[in-house]
Amino acid sequence: MNNIEIDNIKEISLLVVMDSIKLNKTVVYHDLFLLWSQAFENMDIPIYMVFPDHKDELYSFYRFYNTDIHYISDVGFINQLGCAQEKNVFGKKYKVISPRMYVICNEKLIEEQKRINNKSIKKLYIKALELKFEKFIKKIKNSVDIPNILW
């Protein structure tokens, strides 16, 4: 639960930025990732969830789950990704975090999704698998004489 930097993530991963865990919307998104967590874990693709909440609040939240999801409290990183926004509602300013998902590969943000739902998680899961097995697929294509129409 230390601060995170993309340079520290060497493997293909899913990075998820979410608003406070105190919000019902965030809990719904989190529960969706609990459904997907086993699929990501089976393919050895870690999930990093970044929240603006204090690490003690996060600990009391995630300690009930037995998953391979990494929970991180890092407001600075959320700001760095441009996910924090100010909204003006009836003259009052509110700071909100826009939920986002990213596939990370070789310390770079490869693909971004601004909506969190089953369809967008599936899309990023497939992208991560393509990146993970890219070299393997190239070797198969080059080692076997199969017409390109089949690929």
C-alpha atoms as a PDB file:
ATOM      1  CA  MET A   1       0.000   0.000   0.000  1.00  0.00           C
ATOM      2  CA  ASN A   2       2.918   2.324  -0.609  1.00  0.00           C
ATOM      3  CA  ASN A   3       2.940   5.022  -3.223  1.00  0.00           C
ATOM      4  CA  ILE A   4       2.959   3.712  -6.751  1.00  0.00           C
ATOM      5  CA  GLU A   5       4.887   4.671  -9.858  1.00  0.00           C
ATOM      6  CA  ILE A   6       4.458   3.154 -13.271  1.00  0.00           C
ATOM      7  CA  ASP A   7       8.234   2.668 -13.447  1.00  0.00           C
ATOM      8  CA  ASN A   8       7.938   0.160 -10.591  1.00  0.00           C
ATOM      9  CA  ILE A   9       5.467  -2.055 -12.470  1.00  0.00           C
ATOM     10  CA  LYS A  10       7.511  -4.372 -14.672  1.00  0.00           C
ATOM     11  CA  GLU A  11       4.901  -6.968 -15.631  1.00  0.00           C
ATOM     12  CA  ILE A  12       1.745  -6.640 -17.702  1.00  0.00           C
ATOM     13  CA  SER A  13      -0.862  -5.379 -15.246  1.00  0.00           C
ATOM     14  CA  LEU A  14      -4.238  -3.766 -14.882  1.00  0.00           C
ATOM     15  CA  LEU A  15      -4.265  -0.412 -13.093  1.00  0.00           C
ATOM     16  CA  VAL A  16      -7.616   0.819 -11.785  1.00  0.00           C
ATOM     17  CA  VAL A  17      -8.230   4.300 -10.368  1.00  0.00           C
ATOM     18  CA  MET A  18     -11.362   4.728  -8.277  1.00  0.00           C
ATOM     19  CA  ASP A  19     -12.967   7.318  -6.034  1.00  0.00           C
ATOM     20  CA  SER A  20     -13.392   6.873  -2.289  1.00  0.00           C
ATOM     21  CA  ILE A  21     -14.400   3.460  -1.008  1.00  0.00           C
ATOM     22  CA  LYS A  22     -17.067   5.235   1.044  1.00  0.00           C
ATOM     23  CA  LEU A  23     -19.140   5.761  -2.116  1.00  0.00           C
ATOM     24  CA  ASN A  24     -21.656   3.114  -3.178  1.00  0.00           C
ATOM     25  CA  LYS A  25     -20.657   3.507  -6.828  1.00  0.00           C
ATOM     26  CA  THR A  26     -17.052   2.618  -5.971  1.00  0.00           C
ATOM     27  CA  VAL A  27     -18.133  -0.452  -4.003  1.00  0.00           C
ATOM     28  CA  VAL A  28     -20.162  -1.626  -7.025  1.00  0.00           C
ATOM     29  CA  TYR A  29     -17.101  -1.229  -9.266  1.00  0.00           C
ATOM     30  CA  HIS A  30     -14.949  -3.027  -6.709  1.00  0.00           C
ATOM     31  CA  ASP A  31     -17.402  -5.929  -6.538  1.00  0.00           C
ATOM     32  CA  LEU A  32     -17.232  -6.214 -10.313  1.00  0.00           C
ATOM     33  CA  PHE A  33     -13.464  -6.619 -10.063  1.00  0.00           C
ATOM     34  CA  LEU A  34     -13.908  -9.285  -7.406  1.00  0.00           C
ATOM     35  CA  LEU A  35     -15.819 -11.283 -10.030  1.00  0.00           C
ATOM     36  CA  TRP A  36     -12.954 -10.836 -12.524  1.00  0.00           C
ATOM     37  CA  SER A  37     -10.074 -11.243 -10.069  1.00  0.00           C
ATOM     38  CA  GLN A  38      -9.769 -15.016 -10.484  1.00  0.00           C
ATOM     39  CA  ALA A  39      -9.506 -14.725 -14.281  1.00  0.00           C
ATOM     40  CA  PHE A  40      -6.713 -12.147 -13.968  1.00  0.00           C
ATOM     41  CA  GLU A  41      -4.979 -14.201 -11.283  1.00  0.00           C
ATOM     42  CA  ASN A  42      -5.138 -17.375 -13.419  1.00  0.00           C
ATOM     43  CA  MET A  43      -3.275 -15.572 -16.219  1.00  0.00           C
ATOM     44  CA  ASP A  44      -0.787 -13.985 -13.778  1.00  0.00           C
ATOM     45  CA  ILE A  45      -1.959 -10.430 -14.504  1.00  0.00           C
ATOM     46  CA  PRO A  46      -1.932  -8.375 -11.294  1.00  0.00           C
ATOM     47  CA  ILE A  47      -4.616  -5.791 -10.569  1.00  0.00           C
ATOM     48  CA  TYR A  48      -3.572  -2.558  -8.848  1.00  0.00           C
ATOM     49  CA  MET A  49      -6.441  -0.489  -7.428  1.00  0.00           C
ATOM     50  CA  VAL A  50      -5.590   3.089  -6.507  1.00  0.00           C
ATOM     51  CA  PHE A  51      -7.859   5.024  -4.137  1.00  0.00           C
ATOM     52  CA  PRO A  52      -7.686   8.517  -2.589  1.00  0.00           C
ATOM     53  CA  ASP A  53      -8.592   7.095   0.838  1.00  0.00           C
ATOM     54  CA  HIS A  54      -6.120   6.885   3.692  1.00  0.00           C
ATOM     55  CA  LYS A  55      -4.313   3.542   3.890  1.00  0.00           C
ATOM     56  CA  ASP A  56      -5.930   2.691   7.251  1.00  0.00           C
ATOM     57  CA  GLU A  57      -9.404   3.128   5.719  1.00  0.00           C
ATOM     58  CA  LEU A  58      -8.382   0.926   2.814  1.00  0.00           C
ATOM     59  CA  TYR A  59      -7.048  -1.740   5.152  1.00  0.00           C
ATOM     60  CA  SER A  60     -10.326  -1.951   7.052  1.00  0.00           C
ATOM     61  CA  PHE A  61     -12.091  -2.296   3.687  1.00  0.00           C
ATOM     62  CA  TYR A  62     -10.000  -4.896   1.864  1.00  0.00           C
ATOM     63  CA  ARG A  63      -8.933  -7.141   4.740  1.00  0.00           C
ATOM     64  CA  PHE A  64     -12.150  -9.134   4.298  1.00  0.00           C
ATOM     65  CA  TYR A  65     -11.298 -10.161   0.740  1.00  0.00           C
ATOM     66  CA  ASN A  66      -8.944 -12.979  -0.110  1.00  0.00           C
ATOM     67  CA  THR A  67      -7.878 -11.865  -3.569  1.00  0.00           C
ATOM     68  CA  ASP A  68      -4.711 -11.041  -5.435  1.00  0.00           C
ATOM     69  CA  ILE A  69      -5.798  -7.403  -5.873  1.00  0.00           C
ATOM     70  CA  HIS A  70      -3.263  -4.828  -4.688  1.00  0.00           C
ATOM     71  CA  TYR A  71      -4.894  -1.896  -2.845  1.00  0.00           C
ATOM     72  CA  ILE A  72      -3.016   1.399  -2.926  1.00  0.00           C
ATOM     73  CA  SER A  73      -3.677   4.788  -1.373  1.00  0.00           C
ATOM     74  CA  ASP A  74      -2.032   7.475  -3.506  1.00  0.00           C
ATOM     75  CA  VAL A  75      -3.707  10.822  -4.222  1.00  0.00           C
ATOM     76  CA  GLY A  76      -0.588  12.147  -5.960  1.00  0.00           C
ATOM     77  CA  PHE A  77      -0.631   9.329  -8.496  1.00  0.00           C
ATOM     78  CA  ILE A  78      -4.345   9.890  -9.144  1.00  0.00           C
ATOM     79  CA  ASN A  79      -3.587  13.552  -9.844  1.00  0.00           C
ATOM     80  CA  GLN A  80      -0.634  12.596 -12.056  1.00  0.00           C
ATOM     81  CA  LEU A  81      -2.918  10.458 -14.221  1.00  0.00           C
ATOM     82  CA  GLY A  82      -5.390  13.337 -14.552  1.00  0.00           C
ATOM     83  CA  CYS A  83      -8.233  11.458 -12.868  1.00  0.00           C
ATOM     84  CA  ALA A  84      -8.947  14.117 -10.214  1.00  0.00           C
ATOM     85  CA  GLN A  85     -11.376  16.831 -11.247  1.00  0.00           C
ATOM     86  CA  GLU A  86     -13.157  19.733  -9.611  1.00  0.00           C
ATOM     87  CA  LYS A  87     -16.898  20.039 -10.160  1.00  0.00           C
ATOM     88  CA  ASN A  88     -18.964  23.075  -9.368  1.00  0.00           C
ATOM     89  CA  VAL A  89     -22.460  22.201  -8.120  1.00  0.00           C
ATOM     90  CA  PHE A  90     -24.728  25.064  -7.056  1.00  0.00           C
ATOM     91  CA  GLY A  91     -21.718  27.261  -6.354  1.00  0.00           C
ATOM     92  CA  LYS A  92     -19.857  24.692  -4.257  1.00  0.00           C
ATOM     93  CA  LYS A  93     -16.668  23.098  -5.490  1.00  0.00           C
ATOM     94  CA  TYR A  94     -16.254  19.356  -5.106  1.00  0.00           C
ATOM     95  CA  LYS A  95     -13.238  17.230  -5.897  1.00  0.00           C
ATOM     96  CA  VAL A  96     -14.139  13.975  -7.621  1.00  0.00           C
ATOM     97  CA  ILE A  97     -12.082  11.115  -8.960  1.00  0.00           C
ATOM     98  CA  SER A  98     -13.028   9.860 -12.403  1.00  0.00           C
ATOM     99  CA  PRO A  99     -12.739   6.068 -12.478  1.00  0.00           C
ATOM    100  CA  ARG A 100     -10.318   4.801 -15.092  1.00  0.00           C
ATOM    101  CA  MET A 101      -8.644   1.545 -16.047  1.00  0.00           C
ATOM    102  CA  TYR A 102      -5.304   1.083 -17.770  1.00  0.00           C
ATOM    103  CA  VAL A 103      -3.294  -1.807 -19.134  1.00  0.00           C
ATOM    104  CA  ILE A 104       0.362  -1.344 -18.236  1.00  0.00           C
ATOM    105  CA  CYS A 105       3.150  -3.033 -20.183  1.00  0.00           C
ATOM    106  CA  ASN A 106       6.877  -2.351 -19.920  1.00  0.00           C
ATOM    107  CA  GLU A 107       6.296   0.595 -17.577  1.00  0.00           C
ATOM    108  CA  LYS A 108       3.949   2.335 -20.039  1.00  0.00           C
ATOM    109  CA  LEU A 109       0.209   2.957 -20.107  1.00  0.00           C
ATOM    110  CA  ILE A 110      -0.875   0.984 -23.163  1.00  0.00           C
ATOM    111  CA  GLU A 111      -4.649   1.290 -23.206  1.00  0.00           C
ATOM    112  CA  GLU A 112      -7.190   3.306 -21.220  1.00  0.00           C
ATOM    113  CA  GLN A 113     -10.875   2.794 -20.503  1.00  0.00           C
ATOM    114  CA  LYS A 114     -12.955   5.537 -18.922  1.00  0.00           C
ATOM    115  CA  ARG A 115     -15.928   3.345 -18.091  1.00  0.00           C
ATOM    116  CA  ILE A 116     -15.905   0.461 -15.667  1.00  0.00           C
ATOM    117  CA  ASN A 117     -18.278  -2.298 -16.700  1.00  0.00           C
ATOM    118  CA  ASN A 118     -18.040  -5.931 -17.769  1.00  0.00           C
ATOM    119  CA  LYS A 119     -17.521  -5.055 -21.419  1.00  0.00           C
ATOM    120  CA  SER A 120     -14.609  -2.664 -20.778  1.00  0.00           C
ATOM    121  CA  ILE A 121     -12.957  -5.014 -18.267  1.00  0.00           C
ATOM    122  CA  LYS A 122     -13.213  -7.826 -20.819  1.00  0.00           C
ATOM    123  CA  LYS A 123     -11.660  -5.595 -23.472  1.00  0.00           C
ATOM    124  CA  LEU A 124      -8.679  -4.765 -21.254  1.00  0.00           C
ATOM    125  CA  TYR A 125      -8.351  -8.397 -20.157  1.00  0.00           C
ATOM    126  CA  ILE A 126      -8.083  -9.489 -23.795  1.00  0.00           C
ATOM    127  CA  LYS A 127      -5.580  -6.695 -24.519  1.00  0.00           C
ATOM    128  CA  ALA A 128      -3.443  -7.795 -21.565  1.00  0.00           C
ATOM    129  CA  LEU A 129      -3.558 -11.413 -22.795  1.00  0.00           C
ATOM    130  CA  GLU A 130      -2.559 -10.342 -26.307  1.00  0.00           C
ATOM    131  CA  LEU A 131       0.422  -8.454 -24.898  1.00  0.00           C
ATOM    132  CA  LYS A 132       1.365 -11.299 -22.577  1.00  0.00           C
ATOM    133  CA  PHE A 133       1.338 -13.921 -25.309  1.00  0.00           C
ATOM    134  CA  GLU A 134       2.465 -11.738 -28.225  1.00  0.00           C
ATOM    135  CA  LYS A 135       5.915 -13.342 -28.514  1.00  0.00           C
ATOM    136  CA  PHE A 136       4.461 -16.836 -28.158  1.00  0.00           C
ATOM    137  CA  ILE A 137       1.946 -16.219 -30.947  1.00  0.00           C
ATOM    138  CA  LYS A 138       4.657 -14.796 -33.246  1.00  0.00           C
ATOM    139  CA  LYS A 139       6.812 -17.886 -32.678  1.00  0.00           C
ATOM    140  CA  ILE A 140       3.919 -20.162 -33.588  1.00  0.00           C
ATOM    141  CA  LYS A 141       3.124 -18.158 -36.718  1.00  0.00           C
ATOM    142  CA  ASN A 142       6.765 -18.184 -37.815  1.00  0.00           C
ATOM    143  CA  SER A 143       7.510 -21.812 -36.959  1.00  0.00           C
ATOM    144  CA  VAL A 144       4.561 -23.425 -38.692  1.00  0.00           C
ATOM    145  CA  ASP A 145       3.694 -22.992 -42.338  1.00  0.00           C
ATOM    146  CA  ILE A 146       0.019 -22.097 -41.975  1.00  0.00           C
ATOM    147  CA  PRO A 147      -1.775 -19.902 -44.506  1.00  0.00           C
ATOM    148  CA  ASN A 148      -2.273 -16.345 -43.265  1.00  0.00           C
ATOM    149  CA  ILE A 149      -5.994 -16.616 -43.927  1.00  0.00           C
ATOM    150  CA  LEU A 150      -6.271 -18.883 -40.879  1.00  0.00           C
ATOM    151  CA  TRP A 151      -4.744 -16.210 -38.611  1.00  0.00           C
END
